[in-house]
Short mmCIF file of N, CA and C in Angstrom, two decimals:
data_model
loop_
_atom_site.label_atom_id
_atom_site.label_comp_id
_atom_site.label_asym_id
_atom_site.label_seq_id
_atom_site.Cartn_x
_atom_site.Cartn_y
_atom_site.Cartn_z
N MET A 1 8.58 -67.08 172.02
CA MET A 1 7.84 -65.88 172.35
C MET A 1 6.64 -66.23 173.21
N GLY A 2 6.46 -65.52 174.30
CA GLY A 2 5.33 -65.77 175.17
C GLY A 2 4.08 -65.08 174.69
N ARG A 3 2.97 -65.51 175.20
CA ARG A 3 1.71 -64.89 174.84
C ARG A 3 1.53 -63.60 175.59
N ARG A 4 0.99 -62.62 174.92
CA ARG A 4 0.69 -61.35 175.56
C ARG A 4 -0.79 -61.33 175.90
N ARG A 5 -1.09 -60.96 177.09
CA ARG A 5 -2.49 -60.88 177.50
C ARG A 5 -2.77 -59.44 177.90
N GLY A 6 -2.91 -58.60 176.91
CA GLY A 6 -3.04 -57.19 177.20
C GLY A 6 -4.44 -56.63 177.10
N HIS A 7 -5.43 -57.45 176.78
CA HIS A 7 -6.78 -56.93 176.61
C HIS A 7 -7.70 -57.46 177.70
N THR A 8 -8.45 -56.57 178.29
CA THR A 8 -9.39 -56.95 179.34
C THR A 8 -10.67 -57.51 178.73
N GLU A 9 -11.50 -58.09 179.58
CA GLU A 9 -12.79 -58.58 179.10
C GLU A 9 -13.62 -57.47 178.49
N GLU A 10 -13.56 -56.30 179.12
CA GLU A 10 -14.32 -55.15 178.63
C GLU A 10 -13.88 -54.77 177.23
N GLN A 11 -12.57 -54.79 176.99
CA GLN A 11 -12.05 -54.43 175.67
C GLN A 11 -12.45 -55.46 174.62
N VAL A 12 -12.42 -56.74 174.98
CA VAL A 12 -12.80 -57.79 174.04
C VAL A 12 -14.27 -57.62 173.65
N LEU A 13 -15.14 -57.45 174.63
CA LEU A 13 -16.57 -57.31 174.34
C LEU A 13 -16.86 -56.03 173.56
N ALA A 14 -16.17 -54.94 173.92
CA ALA A 14 -16.37 -53.68 173.19
C ALA A 14 -15.96 -53.85 171.73
N THR A 15 -14.88 -54.56 171.49
CA THR A 15 -14.41 -54.80 170.12
C THR A 15 -15.44 -55.61 169.34
N LEU A 16 -15.95 -56.67 169.95
CA LEU A 16 -16.94 -57.51 169.27
C LEU A 16 -18.23 -56.74 168.99
N ARG A 17 -18.64 -55.91 169.92
CA ARG A 17 -19.88 -55.13 169.73
C ARG A 17 -19.70 -54.00 168.73
N HIS A 18 -18.49 -53.48 168.64
CA HIS A 18 -18.22 -52.38 167.71
C HIS A 18 -18.42 -52.85 166.27
N VAL A 19 -18.07 -54.08 165.97
CA VAL A 19 -18.26 -54.61 164.62
C VAL A 19 -19.75 -54.76 164.32
N GLU A 20 -20.53 -55.09 165.34
CA GLU A 20 -21.98 -55.23 165.15
C GLU A 20 -22.62 -53.91 164.74
N SER A 21 -21.98 -52.80 165.08
CA SER A 21 -22.55 -51.49 164.77
C SER A 21 -22.28 -51.06 163.33
N GLY A 22 -21.53 -51.87 162.57
CA GLY A 22 -21.35 -51.57 161.16
C GLY A 22 -19.93 -51.27 160.73
N THR A 23 -19.02 -51.13 161.66
CA THR A 23 -17.63 -50.89 161.31
C THR A 23 -17.02 -52.19 160.81
N THR A 24 -16.12 -52.11 159.84
CA THR A 24 -15.53 -53.33 159.29
C THR A 24 -14.54 -53.95 160.28
N VAL A 25 -14.35 -55.24 160.14
CA VAL A 25 -13.44 -55.97 161.01
C VAL A 25 -12.02 -55.43 160.85
N ALA A 26 -11.61 -55.16 159.62
CA ALA A 26 -10.25 -54.65 159.38
C ALA A 26 -10.01 -53.33 160.10
N GLU A 27 -11.00 -52.43 160.08
CA GLU A 27 -10.85 -51.13 160.75
C GLU A 27 -10.73 -51.29 162.25
N ILE A 28 -11.58 -52.12 162.81
CA ILE A 28 -11.56 -52.35 164.25
C ILE A 28 -10.23 -52.96 164.68
N CYS A 29 -9.77 -53.95 163.94
CA CYS A 29 -8.52 -54.62 164.28
C CYS A 29 -7.36 -53.64 164.24
N ARG A 30 -7.37 -52.75 163.27
CA ARG A 30 -6.31 -51.75 163.18
C ARG A 30 -6.37 -50.80 164.38
N GLU A 31 -7.57 -50.39 164.78
CA GLU A 31 -7.74 -49.48 165.92
C GLU A 31 -7.28 -50.14 167.23
N VAL A 32 -7.67 -51.38 167.42
CA VAL A 32 -7.39 -52.08 168.68
C VAL A 32 -5.95 -52.60 168.71
N GLY A 33 -5.37 -52.85 167.53
CA GLY A 33 -4.01 -53.35 167.46
C GLY A 33 -3.92 -54.87 167.54
N ILE A 34 -4.91 -55.52 166.93
CA ILE A 34 -4.92 -56.99 166.90
C ILE A 34 -5.02 -57.44 165.45
N SER A 35 -4.72 -58.72 165.22
CA SER A 35 -4.89 -59.26 163.88
C SER A 35 -6.35 -59.69 163.69
N GLU A 36 -6.72 -59.86 162.44
CA GLU A 36 -8.08 -60.33 162.17
C GLU A 36 -8.27 -61.74 162.72
N GLN A 37 -7.21 -62.52 162.70
CA GLN A 37 -7.28 -63.88 163.25
C GLN A 37 -7.63 -63.83 164.73
N THR A 38 -7.00 -62.91 165.48
CA THR A 38 -7.31 -62.75 166.90
C THR A 38 -8.77 -62.36 167.08
N PHE A 39 -9.25 -61.46 166.24
CA PHE A 39 -10.65 -61.04 166.33
C PHE A 39 -11.58 -62.24 166.19
N TYR A 40 -11.31 -63.07 165.21
CA TYR A 40 -12.20 -64.22 164.98
C TYR A 40 -12.07 -65.27 166.08
N VAL A 41 -10.91 -65.38 166.68
CA VAL A 41 -10.76 -66.27 167.84
C VAL A 41 -11.62 -65.74 168.98
N TRP A 42 -11.55 -64.42 169.22
CA TRP A 42 -12.39 -63.81 170.26
C TRP A 42 -13.86 -64.02 169.96
N LYS A 43 -14.23 -63.84 168.71
CA LYS A 43 -15.63 -63.98 168.33
C LYS A 43 -16.11 -65.40 168.58
N ARG A 44 -15.28 -66.38 168.23
CA ARG A 44 -15.66 -67.78 168.44
C ARG A 44 -15.81 -68.09 169.93
N LYS A 45 -14.89 -67.53 170.75
CA LYS A 45 -14.91 -67.83 172.18
C LYS A 45 -15.99 -67.05 172.94
N TYR A 46 -16.17 -65.78 172.60
CA TYR A 46 -16.93 -64.89 173.47
C TYR A 46 -18.23 -64.34 172.88
N ALA A 47 -18.56 -64.68 171.66
CA ALA A 47 -19.79 -64.16 171.05
C ALA A 47 -21.00 -64.58 171.87
N GLY A 48 -21.87 -63.66 172.14
CA GLY A 48 -23.09 -63.94 172.88
C GLY A 48 -22.95 -63.89 174.39
N LEU A 49 -21.75 -63.65 174.90
CA LEU A 49 -21.56 -63.57 176.34
C LEU A 49 -21.65 -62.12 176.81
N GLY A 50 -22.24 -61.94 177.97
CA GLY A 50 -22.23 -60.64 178.61
C GLY A 50 -20.98 -60.50 179.45
N LEU A 51 -20.75 -59.31 179.95
CA LEU A 51 -19.55 -59.05 180.74
C LEU A 51 -19.51 -59.90 182.00
N SER A 52 -20.64 -60.03 182.69
CA SER A 52 -20.65 -60.83 183.91
C SER A 52 -20.38 -62.30 183.61
N GLU A 53 -20.92 -62.79 182.50
CA GLU A 53 -20.69 -64.19 182.11
C GLU A 53 -19.22 -64.41 181.73
N LEU A 54 -18.64 -63.41 181.09
CA LEU A 54 -17.23 -63.52 180.70
C LEU A 54 -16.32 -63.52 181.93
N ARG A 55 -16.64 -62.70 182.90
CA ARG A 55 -15.86 -62.68 184.15
C ARG A 55 -16.01 -64.00 184.89
N GLU A 56 -17.23 -64.54 184.92
CA GLU A 56 -17.47 -65.81 185.59
C GLU A 56 -16.69 -66.94 184.90
N LEU A 57 -16.66 -66.91 183.57
CA LEU A 57 -15.90 -67.89 182.82
C LEU A 57 -14.42 -67.82 183.17
N ARG A 58 -13.88 -66.61 183.26
CA ARG A 58 -12.47 -66.43 183.62
C ARG A 58 -12.20 -66.97 185.02
N GLN A 59 -13.10 -66.68 185.96
CA GLN A 59 -12.93 -67.16 187.33
C GLN A 59 -12.98 -68.69 187.39
N LEU A 60 -13.89 -69.28 186.63
CA LEU A 60 -13.98 -70.74 186.61
C LEU A 60 -12.72 -71.37 186.02
N ARG A 61 -12.16 -70.74 184.99
CA ARG A 61 -10.92 -71.26 184.40
C ARG A 61 -9.77 -71.16 185.39
N GLU A 62 -9.70 -70.05 186.12
CA GLU A 62 -8.64 -69.89 187.12
C GLU A 62 -8.79 -70.93 188.23
N GLU A 63 -10.02 -71.14 188.69
CA GLU A 63 -10.26 -72.13 189.73
C GLU A 63 -9.92 -73.53 189.24
N ASN A 64 -10.26 -73.84 188.00
CA ASN A 64 -9.94 -75.14 187.42
C ASN A 64 -8.43 -75.35 187.37
N THR A 65 -7.69 -74.32 187.00
CA THR A 65 -6.23 -74.41 186.95
C THR A 65 -5.67 -74.68 188.34
N LYS A 66 -6.19 -73.99 189.35
CA LYS A 66 -5.72 -74.21 190.72
C LYS A 66 -6.01 -75.63 191.18
N LEU A 67 -7.19 -76.13 190.85
CA LEU A 67 -7.56 -77.48 191.25
C LEU A 67 -6.68 -78.53 190.55
N LYS A 68 -6.35 -78.29 189.30
CA LYS A 68 -5.47 -79.22 188.60
C LYS A 68 -4.09 -79.24 189.23
N ARG A 69 -3.58 -78.07 189.63
CA ARG A 69 -2.28 -78.01 190.31
C ARG A 69 -2.33 -78.73 191.64
N LEU A 70 -3.41 -78.53 192.39
CA LEU A 70 -3.58 -79.19 193.67
C LEU A 70 -3.61 -80.71 193.50
N LEU A 71 -4.32 -81.19 192.50
CA LEU A 71 -4.38 -82.62 192.23
C LEU A 71 -3.00 -83.17 191.89
N ALA A 72 -2.25 -82.44 191.08
CA ALA A 72 -0.91 -82.88 190.72
C ALA A 72 -0.02 -82.95 191.96
N ASP A 73 -0.10 -81.94 192.83
CA ASP A 73 0.70 -81.94 194.06
C ASP A 73 0.33 -83.11 194.96
N LEU A 74 -0.96 -83.36 195.11
CA LEU A 74 -1.40 -84.47 195.96
C LEU A 74 -0.99 -85.82 195.38
N SER A 75 -1.04 -85.95 194.07
CA SER A 75 -0.62 -87.20 193.44
C SER A 75 0.87 -87.43 193.66
N LEU A 76 1.65 -86.37 193.56
CA LEU A 76 3.08 -86.48 193.80
C LEU A 76 3.35 -86.86 195.26
N ASP A 77 2.66 -86.22 196.20
CA ASP A 77 2.82 -86.56 197.61
C ASP A 77 2.48 -88.02 197.87
N ARG A 78 1.39 -88.49 197.28
CA ARG A 78 0.97 -89.88 197.45
C ARG A 78 2.03 -90.83 196.92
N HIS A 79 2.55 -90.51 195.76
CA HIS A 79 3.59 -91.35 195.16
C HIS A 79 4.84 -91.41 196.05
N MET A 80 5.24 -90.27 196.58
CA MET A 80 6.41 -90.22 197.45
C MET A 80 6.19 -91.05 198.72
N LEU A 81 5.00 -90.95 199.31
CA LEU A 81 4.68 -91.72 200.51
C LEU A 81 4.67 -93.22 200.22
N GLN A 82 4.16 -93.60 199.06
CA GLN A 82 4.16 -95.01 198.70
C GLN A 82 5.59 -95.53 198.55
N GLU A 83 6.46 -94.72 198.00
CA GLU A 83 7.88 -95.12 197.87
C GLU A 83 8.51 -95.30 199.25
N ILE A 84 8.22 -94.42 200.18
CA ILE A 84 8.77 -94.53 201.53
C ILE A 84 8.29 -95.81 202.19
N VAL A 85 6.99 -96.09 202.10
CA VAL A 85 6.42 -97.31 202.68
C VAL A 85 7.03 -98.54 202.04
N ARG A 86 7.20 -98.53 200.74
CA ARG A 86 7.76 -99.66 200.02
C ARG A 86 9.20 -99.93 200.46
N LYS A 87 9.99 -98.88 200.67
CA LYS A 87 11.38 -99.04 201.09
C LYS A 87 11.47 -99.54 202.53
N LYS A 88 10.53 -99.14 203.37
CA LYS A 88 10.55 -99.58 204.76
C LYS A 88 10.21 -101.07 204.87
N LYS A 89 9.41 -101.59 203.95
CA LYS A 89 9.04 -103.01 203.97
C LYS A 89 10.22 -103.88 203.59
N LEU A 90 11.15 -103.34 202.83
CA LEU A 90 12.29 -104.15 202.39
C LEU A 90 13.24 -104.30 203.49
#
């Protein structure tokens, strides 16, 4: 089963802030359609962040993923070129 990513940053922050207003975690989770475990994962990851900080974090993670892919591609290209050079020397 794949992961579902159906909640926006705004929804995550609204959910976390709604509990601060006095509503119980169980009620909020039922309304939003998430498990309590998911709520606490969100709380651990995003507590204390503003919306702009959360968006910036997401952008940095996306950029990091792209850079890792680029590094992997370049490493593969380098390896292939080294194999070609090695075969030509023989």
